[in-house]
């Protein structure tokens, strides 16, 4: 059964998901000797933990709680989808943050387990053998594999700033070839999504986002690094629906990036009340006041960090007392200003007649006006709604 996007009834959706999971379960497993449940259990998680995790992911994907058992079943068949993970120009931080945890989360265990077919950081093969493995995977799983790419793609000097392997193949050609036969393409992290620090002015290597080297749709999962839940959730969404999700104007899945950090922030009441940290360590900082004046870019940044958090869900930057740096926005290195300083009205004065967010925040007590001012430009810039793509 294919999913009719005009039929929003949950019964129909439930049946369609069920059917898709059954179809996937008939495909060969990537590893015959283990299962995702086994790996999760061996790492000290109980079935209760797993179901709790599945419940959280179900809510994150905006599905009703009755879908939780289906989401749990879906993740059990995730090892039927071959994944090819490429590294372009980057620091490997996205992979590392997922994998090098002392106490891996269920998301990272799942990711570790399913990233089997080709992942340069994880696989044992090197040199010629690695190149053969990649070519073999692309050929064997043509039209079926999911391509995940970490890093920007240098195009400067005809792409010669990034060559990989014994044959000195250019990164741009490797990415384009792998994209050509992929079933779905995810740009993981801000470098792959938008170019990242490599593409910051003056961009000496001519780095570009992955979407510039393929004509196929690319789902951007930005962040520096992106949350593991957004990576696994994007995969699960594809697994359940069999189509690409609804996207915002920057091709980010709307289920994860549709709201601003500012809209979901636990310090928001202080912003609205005009209560700001004036400098790190002051009384306002001790009282958990808003971090806008010490550089928080949450009003301009779309992501779900306050919901997902980091380090096994323990905290996130704003909770820890340091403002958001805007890492999931395009060109944040160039456009988000100095770390630790507010953007003031630099970005928005043309939009709001000179009443920039900081100017307003400095003056008011109850700052409904400020919230509106900050919101106007951000929403105007990126609230364009993209329909789901096939
Ligand atoms: S400016 Fe930053 S700290 Fe203040 S409410 Fe918005 S997101 Fe939270
Ligand atoms: S809080 Fe801001 S800077 Fe930090 S990870 Fe989230 S979007 Fe990026």
Coordinates of C-alpha atoms and ligand atoms in Angstrom, one line a residue:
X1 CA 0.0 0.0 0.0
X2 CA 1.4 3.4 -0.9
X3 CA 0.7 6.4 1.3
X4 CA -1.8 8.8 -0.2
X5 CA -0.7 12.2 1.1
X6 CA -4.3 13.5 0.9
X7 CA -5.6 10.8 3.2
X8 CA -4.5 12.0 6.7
X9 CA -6.4 9.3 8.6
X10 CA -4.2 7.6 11.1
X11 CA -5.8 4.2 10.4
X12 CA -4.7 4.4 6.8
X13 CA -1.2 5.6 7.8
X14 CA -0.9 2.8 10.4
X15 CA -1.8 0.2 7.8
X16 CA 0.6 1.6 5.3
X17 CA 3.5 1.7 7.8
X18 CA 2.7 -1.9 8.8
X19 CA 2.7 -3.1 5.3
X20 CA 6.0 -1.3 4.6
X21 CA 7.6 -2.8 7.7
X22 CA 6.5 -6.3 6.5
X23 CA 7.9 -5.7 3.1
X24 CA 11.2 -4.5 4.5
X25 CA 11.4 -7.5 6.9
X26 CA 11.5 -9.8 3.9
X27 CA 14.7 -8.2 2.6
X28 CA 18.0 -9.8 3.6
X29 CA 19.5 -8.5 6.8
X30 CA 22.9 -6.7 6.6
X31 CA 24.2 -9.0 9.3
X32 CA 22.9 -12.5 9.9
X33 CA 24.6 -13.0 13.2
X34 CA 23.0 -10.2 15.2
X35 CA 20.0 -8.0 15.6
X36 CA 19.4 -4.5 16.8
X37 CA 17.4 -5.8 19.8
X38 CA 20.4 -7.9 20.7
X39 CA 22.9 -5.1 20.4
X40 CA 20.7 -2.8 22.6
X41 CA 20.2 -5.5 25.2
X42 CA 24.0 -6.3 25.3
X43 CA 24.7 -2.7 26.0
X44 CA 22.5 -2.7 29.2
X45 CA 19.2 -1.4 27.9
X46 CA 16.0 -3.2 28.9
X47 CA 13.0 -3.6 26.7
X48 CA 11.3 -1.0 28.8
X49 CA 14.1 1.5 27.9
X50 CA 13.8 0.6 24.2
X51 CA 10.0 1.2 24.3
X52 CA 10.5 4.5 26.1
X53 CA 12.9 5.5 23.4
X54 CA 10.5 4.4 20.7
X55 CA 7.8 6.5 22.4
X56 CA 10.0 9.6 22.4
X57 CA 10.8 9.1 18.7
X58 CA 7.1 8.6 17.9
X59 CA 6.3 11.9 19.5
X60 CA 9.2 13.6 17.8
X61 CA 7.9 12.5 14.4
X62 CA 4.5 14.0 15.4
X63 CA 2.8 10.6 15.4
X64 CA 0.2 9.5 18.0
X65 CA 1.4 7.3 20.9
X66 CA -0.5 4.4 19.5
X67 CA 2.2 4.2 16.8
X68 CA 5.0 3.5 19.3
X69 CA 5.0 -0.3 18.7
X70 CA 5.2 0.3 15.0
X71 CA 8.1 2.6 15.4
X72 CA 9.8 0.0 17.5
X73 CA 9.2 -2.6 14.8
X74 CA 10.5 -0.2 12.2
X75 CA 13.8 0.2 13.9
X76 CA 14.2 -3.6 14.1
X77 CA 14.1 -3.8 10.3
X78 CA 16.4 -0.7 9.8
X79 CA 19.2 -3.1 9.1
X80 CA 17.6 -4.0 5.8
X81 CA 18.4 -0.6 4.4
X82 CA 22.1 -0.4 3.2
X83 CA 23.7 2.9 4.2
X84 CA 26.7 4.4 2.5
X85 CA 28.3 7.1 4.5
X86 CA 30.9 9.4 2.8
X87 CA 33.3 11.9 4.3
X88 CA 34.1 15.0 2.4
X89 CA 35.9 18.1 3.8
X90 CA 35.1 18.0 7.5
X91 CA 36.3 17.2 11.0
X92 CA 34.4 13.9 11.4
X93 CA 32.7 15.6 14.4
X94 CA 29.3 14.4 13.3
X95 CA 30.3 10.8 13.2
X96 CA 32.4 11.1 16.3
X97 CA 29.7 12.8 18.4
X98 CA 27.4 9.9 17.6
X99 CA 29.8 7.1 18.1
X100 CA 32.5 8.0 20.6
X101 CA 30.3 8.2 23.6
X102 CA 31.4 6.5 26.9
X103 CA 27.8 5.5 27.5
X104 CA 26.2 5.2 24.0
X105 CA 22.6 6.1 23.7
X106 CA 20.1 3.9 21.9
X107 CA 20.3 6.2 18.9
X108 CA 24.1 5.8 18.7
X109 CA 23.9 2.0 19.1
X110 CA 21.3 1.8 16.3
X111 CA 23.4 4.0 14.1
X112 CA 26.6 2.1 14.8
X113 CA 24.8 -1.2 14.0
X114 CA 23.2 -0.1 10.7
X115 CA 26.1 1.9 9.3
X116 CA 27.7 -1.2 8.0
X117 CA 27.9 -1.2 4.3
X118 CA 30.4 1.6 3.9
X119 CA 31.6 4.1 6.5
X120 CA 35.2 5.3 6.3
X121 CA 35.5 5.9 10.0
X122 CA 34.1 2.6 11.1
X123 CA 35.2 0.0 8.5
X124 CA 38.3 -2.0 8.8
X125 CA 39.2 -1.8 5.1
X126 CA 41.7 0.9 3.9
X127 CA 43.3 2.0 0.7
X128 CA 42.5 0.0 -2.5
X129 CA 40.2 -2.3 -0.6
X130 CA 38.1 0.6 0.7
X131 CA 37.7 2.0 -2.8
X132 CA 36.6 -1.5 -4.0
X133 CA 34.2 -1.7 -1.1
X134 CA 32.5 1.6 -2.1
X135 CA 32.3 0.6 -5.7
X136 CA 31.0 -2.8 -4.8
X137 CA 28.3 -1.4 -2.4
X138 CA 27.1 1.1 -5.0
X139 CA 26.8 -1.6 -7.6
X140 CA 25.2 -4.2 -5.4
X141 CA 22.6 -1.9 -3.8
X142 CA 22.0 0.3 -6.8
X143 CA 18.8 2.3 -6.3
X144 CA 18.3 0.9 -2.8
X145 CA 20.9 2.4 -0.5
X146 CA 20.7 5.5 1.6
X147 CA 23.6 7.9 1.0
X148 CA 24.7 10.0 4.0
X149 CA 27.4 12.5 3.4
X150 CA 29.4 14.4 6.1
X151 CA 31.4 17.5 5.0
X152 CA 31.4 20.2 2.4
X153 CA 32.5 19.4 -1.2
X154 CA 35.4 21.5 -2.4
X155 CA 35.0 22.5 -6.1
X156 CA 37.9 25.0 -6.2
X157 CA 40.9 24.2 -8.5
X158 CA 38.6 21.7 -10.4
X159 CA 38.0 19.9 -7.1
X160 CA 41.6 19.0 -6.4
X161 CA 41.6 20.3 -2.8
X162 CA 40.0 17.0 -1.9
X163 CA 41.2 13.8 -3.4
X164 CA 40.6 10.4 -1.7
X165 CA 42.2 7.0 -2.1
X166 CA 44.9 5.4 -4.2
X167 CA 43.4 6.6 -7.4
X168 CA 43.3 10.2 -6.2
X169 CA 39.6 10.4 -7.1
X170 CA 38.1 13.8 -6.4
X171 CA 35.6 14.2 -3.6
X172 CA 33.1 15.9 -5.8
X173 CA 33.1 13.0 -8.2
X174 CA 32.9 10.4 -5.5
X175 CA 29.9 12.2 -4.0
X176 CA 28.2 12.7 -7.4
X177 CA 28.7 9.1 -8.4
X178 CA 27.3 7.8 -5.0
X179 CA 24.3 10.2 -5.2
X180 CA 23.4 9.0 -8.8
X181 CA 22.4 5.5 -7.6
X182 CA 21.1 6.3 -4.1
X183 CA 17.4 5.8 -3.1
X184 CA 17.6 8.8 -0.7
X185 CA 20.3 11.3 0.1
X186 CA 20.9 12.9 3.5
X187 CA 23.4 15.7 4.0
X188 CA 24.6 15.2 7.6
X189 CA 25.8 18.2 9.5
X190 CA 26.1 21.9 8.6
X191 CA 29.2 21.4 6.3
X192 CA 27.4 18.9 4.1
X193 CA 24.1 20.8 4.3
X194 CA 25.4 24.4 3.7
X195 CA 29.2 24.2 3.2
X196 CA 30.1 24.9 6.9
X197 CA 33.3 26.4 8.1
X198 CA 35.1 25.3 4.8
X199 CA 32.7 27.6 2.9
X200 CA 33.2 30.6 5.3
X201 CA 34.6 33.7 3.7
X202 CA 37.0 33.7 1.8
X203 CA 36.2 30.0 1.1
X204 CA 39.7 29.2 -0.2
X205 CA 38.7 25.7 -1.5
X206 CA 35.5 26.7 -3.1
X207 CA 33.5 24.4 -0.7
X208 CA 29.8 23.9 -1.5
X209 CA 26.9 22.0 0.0
X210 CA 26.3 18.4 -1.2
X211 CA 23.2 19.6 -3.0
X212 CA 25.4 21.5 -5.5
X213 CA 27.0 18.3 -6.9
X214 CA 23.8 16.4 -7.5
X215 CA 20.5 17.2 -9.2
X216 CA 18.6 14.8 -6.9
X217 CA 16.8 16.0 -3.8
X218 CA 19.0 16.2 -0.7
X219 CA 17.6 16.3 2.8
X220 CA 19.7 18.5 5.0
X221 CA 20.2 17.5 8.6
X222 CA 22.3 20.4 9.8
X223 CA 24.0 21.1 13.1
X224 CA 27.5 21.2 14.3
X225 CA 27.1 18.4 15.1
X226 CA 23.4 17.5 14.4
X227 CA 21.6 15.7 17.2
X228 CA 21.7 11.9 16.9
X229 CA 17.9 11.9 17.2
X230 CA 17.6 14.1 14.1
X231 CA 19.8 11.7 12.1
X232 CA 18.1 8.5 13.3
X233 CA 14.7 10.2 13.1
X234 CA 15.2 11.2 9.5
X235 CA 16.2 7.7 8.7
X236 CA 13.2 6.3 10.5
X237 CA 10.9 8.7 8.7
X238 CA 12.1 7.4 5.4
X239 CA 11.9 3.9 6.6
X240 CA 8.2 4.3 7.6
X241 CA 6.9 6.5 4.9
X242 CA 9.1 5.4 2.0
X243 CA 9.2 9.0 0.8
X244 CA 11.1 12.1 1.8
X245 CA 9.6 14.3 4.5
X246 CA 8.1 17.7 4.3
X247 CA 10.9 20.3 4.1
X248 CA 11.4 23.9 5.0
X249 CA 13.0 26.4 2.6
X250 CA 16.5 25.1 3.4
X251 CA 15.5 21.5 2.7
X252 CA 15.5 20.6 6.4
X253 CA 12.9 18.1 7.7
X254 CA 10.1 20.2 9.2
X255 CA 9.4 17.7 11.9
X256 CA 12.8 18.6 13.4
X257 CA 13.6 22.1 12.2
X258 CA 10.3 23.9 11.9
X259 CA 10.5 25.9 15.2
X260 CA 13.1 28.3 16.4
X261 CA 15.4 27.5 19.4
X262 CA 13.9 30.7 20.9
X263 CA 10.3 29.2 20.6
X264 CA 11.2 26.2 22.6
X265 CA 13.6 27.7 25.1
X266 CA 13.3 27.2 28.9
X267 CA 14.6 30.8 29.4
X268 CA 12.0 32.4 27.1
X269 CA 9.9 33.8 29.9
X270 CA 12.9 35.8 31.0
X271 CA 13.3 37.2 27.4
X272 CA 9.7 38.2 27.4
X273 CA 10.1 39.8 30.8
X274 CA 13.2 41.7 29.8
X275 CA 15.4 39.8 32.2
X276 CA 18.9 39.3 30.6
X277 CA 22.3 38.0 31.6
X278 CA 24.5 41.1 31.1
X279 CA 27.8 39.3 31.4
X280 CA 28.7 35.7 32.2
X281 CA 28.8 35.0 35.9
X282 CA 26.5 37.8 37.0
X283 CA 23.4 37.5 39.2
X284 CA 21.2 37.1 36.1
X285 CA 23.3 34.2 35.0
X286 CA 22.9 32.6 38.4
X287 CA 19.1 33.1 38.1
X288 CA 18.9 31.5 34.7
X289 CA 18.0 34.7 32.8
X290 CA 17.9 35.0 29.0
X291 CA 21.3 34.8 27.3
X292 CA 20.4 37.1 24.3
X293 CA 22.7 39.9 25.4
X294 CA 25.6 37.6 25.8
X295 CA 25.3 36.3 22.3
X296 CA 22.5 33.8 22.1
X297 CA 21.4 33.4 18.5
X298 CA 18.4 31.3 19.4
X299 CA 15.9 33.8 17.9
X300 CA 17.4 33.3 14.5
X301 CA 18.0 29.6 14.6
X302 CA 15.7 26.7 13.7
X303 CA 16.4 23.4 15.5
X304 CA 15.0 21.2 18.3
X305 CA 18.0 21.1 20.6
X306 CA 16.0 22.0 23.7
X307 CA 13.9 18.9 23.1
X308 CA 16.6 16.4 22.1
X309 CA 19.5 17.8 24.2
X310 CA 23.0 16.3 24.0
X311 CA 25.2 13.9 26.1
X312 CA 22.5 11.3 26.5
X313 CA 19.9 13.9 26.8
X314 CA 21.4 15.5 29.9
X315 CA 21.7 19.2 28.7
X316 CA 22.1 21.6 25.8
X317 CA 24.1 24.8 25.4
X318 CA 21.4 27.2 26.7
X319 CA 20.6 25.0 29.7
X320 CA 24.4 25.0 30.4
X321 CA 24.5 28.8 30.4
X322 CA 25.9 29.5 27.0
X323 CA 23.8 30.9 24.1
X324 CA 23.0 29.1 20.9
X325 CA 25.6 29.9 18.1
X326 CA 23.1 29.3 15.3
X327 CA 25.0 26.3 14.0
X328 CA 22.1 24.8 12.0
X329 CA 21.6 27.9 9.8
X330 CA 23.3 28.5 6.4
X331 CA 26.6 30.4 6.6
X332 CA 26.3 30.8 10.4
X333 CA 30.1 31.4 10.5
X334 CA 29.7 34.6 8.5
X335 CA 26.2 35.8 9.4
X336 CA 25.7 35.1 13.1
X337 CA 28.3 37.7 14.3
X338 CA 30.7 37.5 17.1
X339 CA 30.4 34.7 19.7
X340 CA 29.3 36.1 23.0
X341 CA 27.8 39.3 21.5
X342 CA 24.2 39.9 20.4
X343 CA 23.5 40.4 16.8
X344 CA 21.8 43.6 17.7
X345 CA 19.9 45.2 14.8
X346 CA 22.5 44.4 12.2
X347 CA 20.4 41.8 10.5
X348 CA 17.0 43.1 11.1
X349 CA 16.9 46.9 11.0
X350 CA 15.9 47.0 7.4
X351 CA 13.0 44.7 8.2
X352 CA 11.7 46.4 11.2
X353 CA 12.4 50.1 10.7
X354 CA 15.5 50.2 12.8
X355 CA 14.0 48.5 15.8
X356 CA 16.4 45.6 16.0
X357 CA 16.0 42.8 18.5
X358 CA 18.7 44.2 20.9
X359 CA 17.6 47.8 20.7
X360 CA 14.2 46.7 21.7
X361 CA 15.4 44.3 24.3
X362 CA 17.5 47.0 25.9
X363 CA 14.5 49.3 26.3
X364 CA 11.6 47.3 27.4
X365 CA 10.3 45.5 30.4
X366 CA 7.7 43.2 29.0
X367 CA 9.1 42.6 25.5
X368 CA 6.3 41.2 23.4
X369 CA 7.4 43.7 20.8
X370 CA 10.9 42.4 20.9
X371 CA 9.7 38.8 20.4
X372 CA 7.8 40.0 17.4
X373 CA 10.7 41.9 15.9
X374 CA 13.1 39.1 16.2
X375 CA 10.5 36.7 14.8
X376 CA 9.5 38.7 11.8
X377 CA 12.6 38.5 9.8
X378 CA 13.5 34.9 10.7
X379 CA 10.1 33.6 9.8
X380 CA 9.9 35.8 6.7
X381 CA 13.3 34.3 5.6
X382 CA 12.6 30.7 6.0
X383 CA 9.0 29.9 6.7
X384 CA 8.3 28.9 3.1
X385 CA 6.8 25.5 3.2
X386 CA 8.0 22.9 0.9
X387 CA 5.7 19.9 0.2
X388 CA 7.1 16.4 0.7
X389 CA 9.2 15.2 -2.3
X390 CA 9.1 11.8 -3.7
Ligands
LIG1 S1 17.5 34.5 23.3 FE1 18.4 32.5 23.6 S2 18.4 32.1 25.9 FE2 17.0 33.9 25.4 S3 15.0 32.9 25.3 FE3 15.8 33.0 23.2 S4 16.9 31.1 22.8 FE4 16.5 31.3 25.1
LIG2 S1 21.9 25.2 20.6 FE1 22.3 26.3 18.6 S2 24.5 26.2 18.4 FE2 23.9 24.7 19.9 S3 23.6 22.8 18.7 FE3 21.6 23.8 18.9 S4 21.4 25.0 17.0 FE4 23.6 24.5 17.2

